[in-house]
Coordinates of C-alpha atoms in Angstrom, one line a residue:
M15 CA 177.3 67.8 109.1
Y16 CA 174.8 69.5 111.5
L17 CA 173.5 71.7 108.8
N18 CA 173.0 68.7 106.5
C19 CA 171.0 66.9 109.2
I20 CA 168.8 70.0 109.6
F21 CA 168.3 70.1 105.8
Y22 CA 167.3 66.5 105.5
L23 CA 165.0 66.8 108.5
K24 CA 163.2 69.8 106.9
S25 CA 163.0 67.9 103.6
A26 CA 161.5 64.9 105.3
L27 CA 159.0 67.1 107.2
A28 CA 158.0 68.8 104.0
V29 CA 157.4 65.5 102.3
W30 CA 155.4 64.3 105.2
L31 CA 153.4 67.5 105.3
V32 CA 152.6 67.3 101.6
A33 CA 151.6 63.6 101.9
F34 CA 149.4 64.4 104.9
L35 CA 147.6 67.2 103.1
L36 CA 147.1 65.1 100.0
S37 CA 145.7 62.3 102.2
A38 CA 143.5 64.8 104.0
C39 CA 142.1 66.1 100.7
N40 CA 141.5 62.6 99.4
N41 CA 139.7 61.5 102.5
K42 CA 137.7 64.7 102.8
K43 CA 134.2 63.9 104.0
T44 CA 131.5 64.7 101.4
L45 CA 128.0 65.7 102.2
F46 CA 126.6 62.5 100.5
T47 CA 127.9 59.0 100.4
Q48 CA 126.7 56.3 98.0
L49 CA 125.7 53.2 99.9
P50 CA 126.3 49.8 98.3
A51 CA 123.6 47.2 97.7
S52 CA 125.4 44.9 100.1
Q53 CA 124.4 47.3 102.9
T54 CA 121.0 48.4 101.8
N55 CA 119.8 45.2 100.0
I56 CA 118.4 47.4 97.3
D57 CA 119.3 45.6 94.1
F58 CA 116.9 47.3 91.7
E59 CA 118.1 48.0 88.1
N60 CA 116.0 49.6 85.4
Q61 CA 117.3 47.6 82.4
L62 CA 115.8 48.8 79.1
P63 CA 114.0 46.1 77.2
K64 CA 115.4 45.2 73.7
K65 CA 112.8 44.2 71.1
D66 CA 112.1 44.9 67.5
G67 CA 110.3 48.2 66.9
L68 CA 111.1 49.6 70.3
S69 CA 114.1 51.9 70.4
I70 CA 115.1 55.6 70.3
L71 CA 114.5 55.4 66.5
Y72 CA 110.8 54.6 67.1
Y73 CA 109.9 55.8 70.6
L74 CA 111.1 59.3 71.2
Y75 CA 111.1 58.9 75.0
Y76 CA 112.7 55.5 75.1
Y77 CA 115.5 56.8 77.4
N78 CA 113.3 58.8 79.8
G79 CA 113.8 56.1 82.5
G80 CA 111.6 55.2 85.4
G81 CA 110.3 56.9 88.6
V82 CA 110.7 56.5 92.3
A83 CA 108.3 57.2 95.1
T84 CA 109.0 57.3 98.9
G85 CA 106.5 57.0 101.7
D86 CA 105.7 55.1 104.9
I87 CA 103.4 52.3 103.6
N88 CA 103.0 50.5 107.0
N89 CA 103.0 53.5 109.4
D90 CA 106.0 52.4 111.3
G91 CA 107.8 55.7 111.1
L92 CA 110.3 54.6 108.4
T93 CA 110.2 55.7 104.8
D94 CA 109.8 52.9 102.2
I95 CA 110.8 53.0 98.5
Y96 CA 109.0 52.0 95.3
F97 CA 110.9 51.9 91.9
T98 CA 109.3 51.6 88.4
A99 CA 110.9 49.8 85.5
N100 CA 110.5 50.1 81.7
D101 CA 110.2 46.3 81.5
K102 CA 107.2 44.2 82.4
A103 CA 106.7 43.1 86.0
K104 CA 110.1 44.5 87.1
N105 CA 108.9 47.3 89.5
K106 CA 110.1 46.8 93.1
L107 CA 108.9 47.8 96.6
Y108 CA 111.4 48.0 99.5
L109 CA 110.4 48.0 103.1
N110 CA 112.6 50.1 105.4
K111 CA 113.9 48.1 108.3
G112 CA 116.0 50.9 109.8
N113 CA 119.6 51.9 109.6
F114 CA 119.6 51.9 105.8
E115 CA 118.6 48.2 105.6
F116 CA 115.7 47.4 103.3
E117 CA 113.7 44.3 102.5
D118 CA 112.4 43.5 99.0
I119 CA 108.7 42.7 99.6
T120 CA 107.6 43.2 96.0
K121 CA 106.2 39.7 95.3
K122 CA 104.4 39.2 98.6
A123 CA 103.1 42.7 98.4
G124 CA 101.7 42.1 94.9
V125 CA 103.0 45.3 93.3
Q126 CA 105.5 44.1 90.7
G127 CA 103.4 45.5 87.9
I128 CA 101.2 44.1 85.1
S129 CA 101.9 46.6 82.3
D130 CA 104.6 46.4 79.7
W131 CA 106.2 49.8 80.4
S132 CA 106.0 51.8 83.7
S133 CA 107.0 55.4 83.9
G134 CA 106.2 57.6 86.9
V135 CA 104.8 56.7 90.3
T136 CA 103.2 58.5 93.2
M137 CA 102.1 57.4 96.7
S138 CA 98.9 58.8 98.2
D139 CA 96.1 57.7 100.4
V140 CA 93.5 57.4 97.6
N141 CA 90.8 55.6 99.6
A142 CA 91.3 57.6 102.8
D143 CA 91.9 54.6 105.1
G144 CA 95.1 56.0 106.7
Y145 CA 97.5 53.9 104.5
L146 CA 99.5 55.1 101.5
D147 CA 98.5 53.5 98.2
I148 CA 100.7 53.4 95.1
Y149 CA 99.6 54.7 91.6
V150 CA 101.8 53.7 88.7
S151 CA 101.7 55.6 85.4
T152 CA 102.3 53.5 82.3
I153 CA 102.8 53.7 78.5
S154 CA 100.5 51.6 76.4
N155 CA 98.6 51.3 73.0
K156 CA 101.7 52.0 70.9
Y157 CA 105.0 50.2 70.0
G158 CA 103.3 46.9 70.9
L159 CA 103.1 48.0 74.6
K160 CA 100.0 46.8 76.5
G161 CA 98.6 47.7 79.9
H162 CA 97.0 50.5 81.9
N163 CA 97.7 52.8 84.8
E164 CA 97.8 50.7 88.0
L165 CA 96.4 51.6 91.4
Y166 CA 97.6 49.4 94.3
I167 CA 95.3 49.8 97.3
N168 CA 97.1 49.2 100.6
N169 CA 95.5 46.4 102.6
G170 CA 97.2 47.5 105.8
N171 CA 99.4 44.4 106.2
N172 CA 102.2 45.0 103.7
T173 CA 100.1 43.7 100.8
F174 CA 98.3 45.5 98.1
T175 CA 95.4 44.9 95.7
E176 CA 95.3 46.4 92.2
K177 CA 92.0 48.3 91.8
A178 CA 92.5 50.9 89.1
A179 CA 89.4 49.8 87.2
D180 CA 87.3 49.8 90.4
F181 CA 88.3 53.5 91.1
G182 CA 88.0 54.6 87.4
L183 CA 91.7 55.3 87.1
N184 CA 92.7 52.5 84.7
T185 CA 93.6 54.9 81.8
S186 CA 95.4 53.2 79.0
C187 CA 97.5 55.9 77.2
Y188 CA 100.9 57.6 77.2
S189 CA 101.1 58.6 80.9
T190 CA 104.2 60.2 82.3
Q191 CA 103.3 61.0 85.9
S192 CA 100.3 61.7 88.2
A193 CA 99.5 63.7 91.2
F194 CA 96.7 63.7 93.9
F195 CA 95.5 66.9 95.4
D196 CA 92.2 68.6 96.5
F197 CA 91.7 71.1 93.7
D198 CA 88.0 71.9 94.6
H199 CA 88.3 72.1 98.4
D200 CA 85.7 69.4 99.0
G201 CA 87.9 67.5 101.4
D202 CA 89.0 64.6 99.2
L203 CA 91.9 64.0 96.8
D204 CA 91.4 64.4 93.1
C205 CA 93.9 63.1 90.4
Y206 CA 95.8 64.8 87.5
I207 CA 97.3 62.5 84.9
L208 CA 100.1 64.0 82.8
N209 CA 100.4 62.4 79.3
Q210 CA 103.0 62.5 76.5
S211 CA 102.4 63.1 72.9
H212 CA 103.8 60.7 70.3
R213 CA 103.0 62.9 67.4
P214 CA 106.0 63.9 65.2
H215 CA 107.5 66.9 66.9
S216 CA 108.8 68.4 63.7
N217 CA 105.3 69.1 62.4
I218 CA 104.4 72.4 64.1
I219 CA 100.7 73.1 63.9
D220 CA 98.6 76.1 65.0
T221 CA 97.8 76.4 68.7
S222 CA 94.1 76.2 67.9
N223 CA 94.6 72.5 67.8
R224 CA 94.9 72.6 71.7
K225 CA 91.1 72.3 71.7
K226 CA 91.1 69.0 69.9
Y227 CA 90.7 65.8 71.9
D228 CA 93.3 62.9 71.8
S229 CA 92.3 59.8 73.8
L230 CA 96.0 58.7 74.2
A231 CA 98.0 61.9 74.5
G232 CA 95.7 64.5 76.2
D233 CA 96.1 65.1 79.9
R234 CA 93.3 64.1 82.3
L235 CA 91.8 65.6 85.5
F236 CA 89.7 63.2 87.5
R237 CA 87.4 64.5 90.3
N238 CA 87.1 62.3 93.4
D239 CA 83.5 61.1 93.5
I240 CA 84.1 58.0 95.7
A241 CA 81.6 59.2 98.3
T242 CA 78.8 59.2 95.8
T243 CA 79.7 56.8 92.9
G244 CA 82.7 54.9 94.3
K245 CA 84.9 56.2 91.5
F246 CA 86.8 59.1 90.0
T247 CA 85.1 61.1 87.3
D248 CA 86.9 62.5 84.2
I249 CA 86.1 66.2 84.2
S250 CA 89.1 67.4 82.1
S251 CA 87.1 69.2 79.4
E252 CA 84.6 71.0 81.7
A253 CA 87.5 72.0 84.0
G254 CA 89.4 73.7 81.2
I255 CA 92.3 71.2 80.7
Y256 CA 93.8 70.8 77.3
Q257 CA 93.5 67.3 75.9
S258 CA 95.2 67.5 72.6
N259 CA 98.3 65.8 71.2
L260 CA 100.1 69.1 71.1
G261 CA 101.3 68.8 74.6
Y262 CA 104.4 66.7 75.2
G263 CA 104.0 66.5 79.0
L264 CA 107.2 65.6 80.9
G265 CA 106.9 67.6 84.1
L266 CA 104.1 68.1 86.6
A267 CA 104.0 70.2 89.7
I268 CA 101.0 71.2 91.9
A269 CA 101.1 74.2 94.2
D270 CA 99.4 77.5 95.1
L271 CA 101.6 79.7 93.1
N272 CA 99.6 82.9 93.4
N273 CA 98.9 82.5 97.2
D274 CA 95.1 82.7 96.8
G275 CA 94.5 79.5 98.7
W276 CA 93.8 77.3 95.7
D277 CA 96.2 74.8 94.2
D278 CA 97.4 75.5 90.7
I279 CA 98.9 73.2 88.1
Y280 CA 102.2 73.6 86.1
V281 CA 102.9 71.3 83.2
G282 CA 106.3 71.2 81.5
N283 CA 106.0 70.5 77.7
D284 CA 108.7 69.2 75.5
F285 CA 109.5 70.8 72.1
H286 CA 107.6 73.6 70.5
E287 CA 104.5 73.7 72.8
N288 CA 104.4 76.2 75.7
D289 CA 104.4 75.0 79.2
Y290 CA 100.9 75.2 80.7
Y291 CA 100.1 77.2 83.8
Y292 CA 96.6 76.3 84.9
V293 CA 95.4 78.9 87.5
N294 CA 92.7 77.5 89.8
Q295 CA 89.6 79.6 89.5
G296 CA 88.1 78.3 92.8
N297 CA 84.9 77.1 91.1
G298 CA 85.9 73.7 89.9
T299 CA 87.7 75.0 86.8
F300 CA 91.1 76.1 85.7
K301 CA 92.3 78.7 83.2
E302 CA 95.6 78.3 81.3
E303 CA 97.3 81.7 81.8
G304 CA 101.0 81.0 81.1
A305 CA 101.4 83.9 78.7
A306 CA 100.2 86.4 81.3
H307 CA 102.8 85.3 83.9
F308 CA 105.9 84.0 82.1
R309 CA 107.8 85.7 79.3
H310 CA 109.6 82.6 78.1
Y311 CA 110.0 78.9 78.9
S312 CA 112.5 76.1 78.6
R313 CA 112.4 74.7 75.0
F314 CA 112.7 71.1 76.1
S315 CA 110.9 71.3 79.4
M316 CA 111.3 68.0 81.2
G317 CA 111.1 67.8 85.0
N318 CA 110.0 70.7 87.3
D319 CA 109.7 71.5 90.9
I320 CA 108.1 74.3 93.0
A321 CA 109.4 75.7 96.3
D322 CA 110.2 79.0 98.0
Y323 CA 114.0 78.9 97.5
N324 CA 114.6 82.5 98.7
N325 CA 112.5 82.4 101.8
D326 CA 110.2 85.3 100.9
G327 CA 107.0 83.4 101.4
E328 CA 106.3 83.1 97.6
L329 CA 106.6 79.9 95.7
D330 CA 109.2 79.8 92.9
L331 CA 109.5 77.3 90.0
I332 CA 112.3 75.6 88.1
T333 CA 112.1 73.7 84.8
V334 CA 115.0 71.7 83.5
D335 CA 116.2 71.3 79.9
M336 CA 119.2 69.8 78.1
L337 CA 121.9 72.6 77.9
P338 CA 125.4 71.0 78.3
P339 CA 127.6 72.7 80.9
D340 CA 130.9 71.9 79.0
E341 CA 132.1 73.6 75.9
K342 CA 133.0 70.4 74.0
T343 CA 129.5 69.0 74.2
L344 CA 127.9 72.4 73.7
K345 CA 129.7 72.8 70.3
T346 CA 127.9 69.8 68.9
Y347 CA 124.5 70.4 70.7
G348 CA 121.8 70.8 68.1
S349 CA 119.3 72.8 70.1
D350 CA 118.3 75.8 68.0
E351 CA 115.4 76.0 65.6
N352 CA 115.7 77.3 62.1
P353 CA 115.1 81.1 62.5
D354 CA 112.5 81.2 59.9
I355 CA 110.6 78.3 61.5
Y356 CA 110.9 79.9 64.9
K357 CA 109.5 83.2 63.6
V358 CA 106.5 81.4 62.0
K359 CA 105.9 79.5 65.3
L360 CA 105.8 82.8 67.3
E361 CA 103.4 84.2 64.8
M362 CA 101.0 81.3 65.3
N363 CA 98.7 82.7 68.0
G364 CA 99.7 81.4 71.4
Y365 CA 103.3 80.2 71.0
Q366 CA 105.8 82.0 73.2
K367 CA 109.5 82.3 73.3
Q368 CA 111.6 79.3 74.4
Y369 CA 115.3 78.8 75.1
S370 CA 117.1 75.6 75.5
K371 CA 118.3 75.9 79.1
N372 CA 117.0 75.4 82.6
N373 CA 114.6 78.1 83.7
L374 CA 114.5 79.4 87.3
H375 CA 111.3 81.5 87.7
R376 CA 111.4 83.7 90.7
N377 CA 108.0 84.6 92.0
N378 CA 107.8 88.4 92.3
G379 CA 105.0 88.2 94.9
N380 CA 102.4 90.3 93.1
G381 CA 100.3 87.3 92.0
V382 CA 101.2 88.0 88.3
T383 CA 104.8 88.1 87.3
F384 CA 107.8 85.8 87.5
S385 CA 111.5 86.8 86.7
E386 CA 113.6 84.1 85.0
T387 CA 117.1 84.1 86.6
A388 CA 118.7 80.7 85.8
L389 CA 121.8 82.2 84.1
M390 CA 122.3 84.8 86.9
S391 CA 121.6 82.2 89.6
G392 CA 124.1 79.7 88.2
V393 CA 121.7 76.8 87.4
S394 CA 121.1 77.2 83.6
A395 CA 123.1 74.2 82.3
T396 CA 123.0 70.7 83.8
D397 CA 123.0 68.7 80.6
W398 CA 120.2 66.2 79.7
S399 CA 118.2 66.8 82.9
W400 CA 115.2 65.0 84.4
A401 CA 114.3 65.5 88.0
P402 CA 115.0 68.8 89.9
L403 CA 114.3 68.8 93.6
F404 CA 114.5 71.8 96.0
A405 CA 115.4 70.8 99.6
D406 CA 117.7 71.9 102.4
F407 CA 120.3 69.2 102.2
D408 CA 123.0 70.8 104.4
N409 CA 120.6 72.0 107.2
D410 CA 121.6 75.6 107.0
G411 CA 118.0 76.9 106.6
N412 CA 118.2 77.6 102.8
K413 CA 116.9 75.4 100.1
D414 CA 119.5 73.7 97.8
L415 CA 118.9 72.1 94.4
F416 CA 119.4 68.6 93.2
I417 CA 119.1 67.8 89.4
S418 CA 119.4 64.3 87.9
S419 CA 121.0 64.1 84.5
G420 CA 122.2 61.9 81.7
I421 CA 120.9 60.1 78.6
V422 CA 122.1 56.8 77.1
K423 CA 122.4 58.3 73.5
R424 CA 122.4 61.9 72.3
P425 CA 120.1 62.0 69.2
V426 CA 120.5 65.8 68.8
D427 CA 124.3 65.7 68.5
L428 CA 125.2 67.6 65.3
D429 CA 127.9 65.1 64.2
Y430 CA 125.3 62.3 64.5
V431 CA 122.7 64.3 62.5
N432 CA 125.3 64.8 59.8
F433 CA 126.1 61.1 59.8
V434 CA 122.4 60.2 59.4
S435 CA 121.9 62.7 56.6
A436 CA 125.0 61.4 54.7
M437 CA 123.9 57.8 55.2
Q438 CA 120.4 58.6 53.8
A439 CA 121.9 60.4 50.9
K440 CA 124.5 57.8 50.1
K441 CA 122.5 54.7 50.6
G442 CA 119.0 55.9 50.3
L443 CA 118.2 53.8 53.4
D444 CA 115.1 53.6 55.4
L445 CA 116.9 54.1 58.7
T446 CA 114.2 52.4 60.7
N447 CA 114.6 48.8 59.5
Q448 CA 117.6 46.5 59.1
F449 CA 120.1 49.3 59.8
D450 CA 118.7 50.2 63.2
Q451 CA 121.6 49.1 65.4
E452 CA 124.2 50.7 63.1
V453 CA 122.4 54.0 63.4
I454 CA 122.0 53.8 67.2
D455 CA 125.6 52.8 67.7
K456 CA 126.7 56.1 66.0
M457 CA 124.8 58.2 68.5
P458 CA 127.3 59.6 71.1
D459 CA 127.1 58.7 74.8
G460 CA 125.2 61.1 77.0
S461 CA 126.3 60.0 80.4
S462 CA 126.4 62.7 83.1
H463 CA 126.3 63.0 86.9
P464 CA 123.7 64.2 89.3
F465 CA 124.1 67.9 90.1
L466 CA 123.9 69.5 93.6
F467 CA 123.7 73.2 94.1
K468 CA 124.0 75.0 97.4
G469 CA 121.5 77.8 97.8
D470 CA 122.3 81.1 99.6
G471 CA 118.7 81.8 100.5
K472 CA 118.6 84.7 98.1
Y473 CA 119.1 84.3 94.4
N474 CA 122.3 82.4 93.9
F475 CA 123.3 78.7 93.8
K476 CA 126.8 77.3 93.8
D477 CA 127.6 74.0 92.1
L478 CA 129.0 71.8 94.8
S479 CA 128.6 68.4 93.0
T480 CA 132.3 67.7 93.7
E481 CA 132.3 68.8 97.4
W482 CA 129.0 67.1 98.1
G483 CA 129.9 63.8 96.4
T484 CA 127.8 63.3 93.2
N485 CA 130.3 64.2 90.5
K486 CA 131.9 60.8 90.9
L487 CA 128.7 59.2 89.7
K488 CA 128.6 58.7 85.9
G489 CA 125.6 57.3 84.1
Y490 CA 122.0 58.0 83.2
F491 CA 120.0 59.2 86.2
N492 CA 116.3 59.8 85.8
G493 CA 113.5 59.8 88.5
A494 CA 114.6 60.9 92.0
S495 CA 113.2 61.5 95.4
Y496 CA 114.5 62.7 98.8
A497 CA 113.5 61.4 102.2
D498 CA 115.0 61.0 105.7
L499 CA 115.6 57.3 105.4
D500 CA 117.3 56.8 108.8
N501 CA 115.4 59.5 110.8
D502 CA 118.6 61.3 111.7
G503 CA 117.3 64.8 110.8
N504 CA 118.8 65.2 107.3
L505 CA 117.5 64.3 103.8
D506 CA 118.9 61.4 101.8
I507 CA 118.5 61.0 98.1
I508 CA 117.2 58.1 96.0
I509 CA 117.7 57.9 92.3
N510 CA 116.4 55.6 89.6
A511 CA 119.1 55.0 87.0
L512 CA 119.0 53.4 83.5
N513 CA 120.9 50.2 82.8
A514 CA 122.5 50.4 86.2
P515 CA 121.7 49.9 89.9
A516 CA 119.6 52.4 91.7
V517 CA 121.5 55.0 93.8
I518 CA 121.0 55.5 97.5
L519 CA 122.9 58.6 98.8
K520 CA 123.3 58.9 102.6
N521 CA 123.4 62.5 103.9
N522 CA 126.3 63.1 106.2
A523 CA 125.3 66.6 107.4
P524 CA 125.3 67.1 111.1
S525 CA 121.9 66.8 112.6
A526 CA 120.2 70.1 113.4
K527 CA 117.5 70.9 115.8
S528 CA 114.3 70.2 114.0
I529 CA 110.5 70.3 114.4
I530 CA 108.5 67.4 113.1
I531 CA 105.1 68.5 111.8
D532 CA 102.5 65.8 111.3
F533 CA 99.6 67.1 109.2
K534 CA 96.1 65.7 110.1
G535 CA 93.3 66.3 107.6
N536 CA 89.7 65.3 107.6
D537 CA 88.4 61.8 107.1
Q538 CA 88.8 62.0 103.3
N539 CA 92.3 63.6 103.3
I540 CA 93.8 62.0 106.4
F541 CA 97.4 63.1 105.7
G542 CA 96.4 66.7 105.1
I543 CA 97.6 67.0 101.5
G544 CA 97.6 70.7 100.6
A545 CA 98.2 72.1 104.1
K546 CA 100.7 74.9 104.6
A547 CA 103.1 75.6 107.5
Y548 CA 105.1 78.8 107.9
L549 CA 108.2 78.8 110.1
F550 CA 109.8 82.0 111.3
S551 CA 113.3 82.0 112.8
K552 CA 115.2 84.7 114.7
I553 CA 118.6 83.1 114.2
N554 CA 119.9 86.2 112.4
A555 CA 119.3 88.3 115.5
Y556 CA 122.1 86.3 117.2
P557 CA 125.0 86.3 114.7
W558 CA 127.3 84.5 117.1
I559 CA 125.1 81.5 116.9
S560 CA 125.2 81.5 113.1
I561 CA 129.0 81.9 113.1
I562 CA 129.5 79.0 115.5
Y563 CA 127.1 76.8 113.5
K564 CA 128.7 77.6 110.2
S565 CA 132.2 77.0 111.7
F566 CA 131.1 73.6 113.0
V567 CA 129.6 72.7 109.6
A568 CA 132.8 73.7 107.8
F569 CA 134.9 71.7 110.3
W570 CA 132.6 68.6 109.9
Y571 CA 133.0 68.5 106.1
W572 CA 136.8 69.1 106.3

């Protein structure tokens, strides 16, 4: 009897222990927690418009989604958020009230948008009055879409006035994104506008066509001449910027990649065109030198980001593509070009090798070469990817990597391609008329989750999407930004999703000792855009401090 009691007691303890461990695993604290709209008051949703002649069958970038910009618009020390939508007058501006509570001030601020289709957005102090302005990129002059890029000048009282025409930035074309930076070191901020091409991507033409001008697809570089003329001046051609319809611009990054003190421009191009690496010549011009520095590119270059991920003082670069991480999707992924076509393309003077995967270009520090390490570093495949962001999310001193991912429909799925081919052969249909919806419905779903990789400060990244809490999100995630929304010393993430609510991810990392650096520029660049700060740490000289810190971090997440 006594032995039976002991047996049952041990069994009960074992069951309790298993239940406890399972409960502990299920309740494990993740690095990020998604906050509900009921807490944040952020109810933005980028719902795609549905109208005749506007779908993935007509508009190649119909599923590219919208952008998000973060910045302190009223100088109260709290970061505010602006989202763009692909439907008219649906953009939204949220004022940060503290503690992850936001107020929708879109209408009273006058920034809801006036164009039919908004894409990217950036915040910058364009008129140098000490307040951040908002510049919205738009798609117009095709598919029945009307409008122009919009510049909302901050009035300093939580209201804005649209003045794109007054400043000469009311371009009406196929804009993806824009950036403000002082490329010529004259103290004010100039503007680069990245545009898409809507030319059929299957028609590969000689690279000599890069010199041809296209008023809707070619990129634009505007010099800030406000001091003399009150406007920005288009100097694209004289500055050496390609303005043809050969570039399918989907990614834009500005940084001093060769450490010569002058900001360079990296443009990610979709399809057969190379990415463009414009090296600043320091005399008001740029020279496209990609072939001299990069041995290959992503084939479908979309978003990109630049940062020193291995802490060697040299800026590195990532471009994201569409390579699926799972075998099932990979087997039906139509990414490769016909070998004969690929060979001809490489023989056309100027085209370089491309591979459909993310490219992680490590800067070798010699001002010339980069080594592409995405496969070795573990970040080559993140499905249909959009916005990569380097940042230290867990406060360990090393940069991590966030990548948004997902597309509503997969038009390059091989089963779908076979279906369309059979449909055309059997019915002889013009697939872009009365059978539109049937064709679209046959496209497979491309939902994914945002990826989070932990960097080791050297060359490797580990996928911690599960441990850090983003693998539970399923959908179509496009534009993204990071910011310390609650001023607790760690970086939160904001994501613009398609046909679903925007995502606010609160960072649960323990606060670390930090230094806040506030850049002060001159009277035409008040926020000091382009300044550099180098921080040197001796934490490795005291290994016991590192061990205690890492143990505390591990305990916190458990």
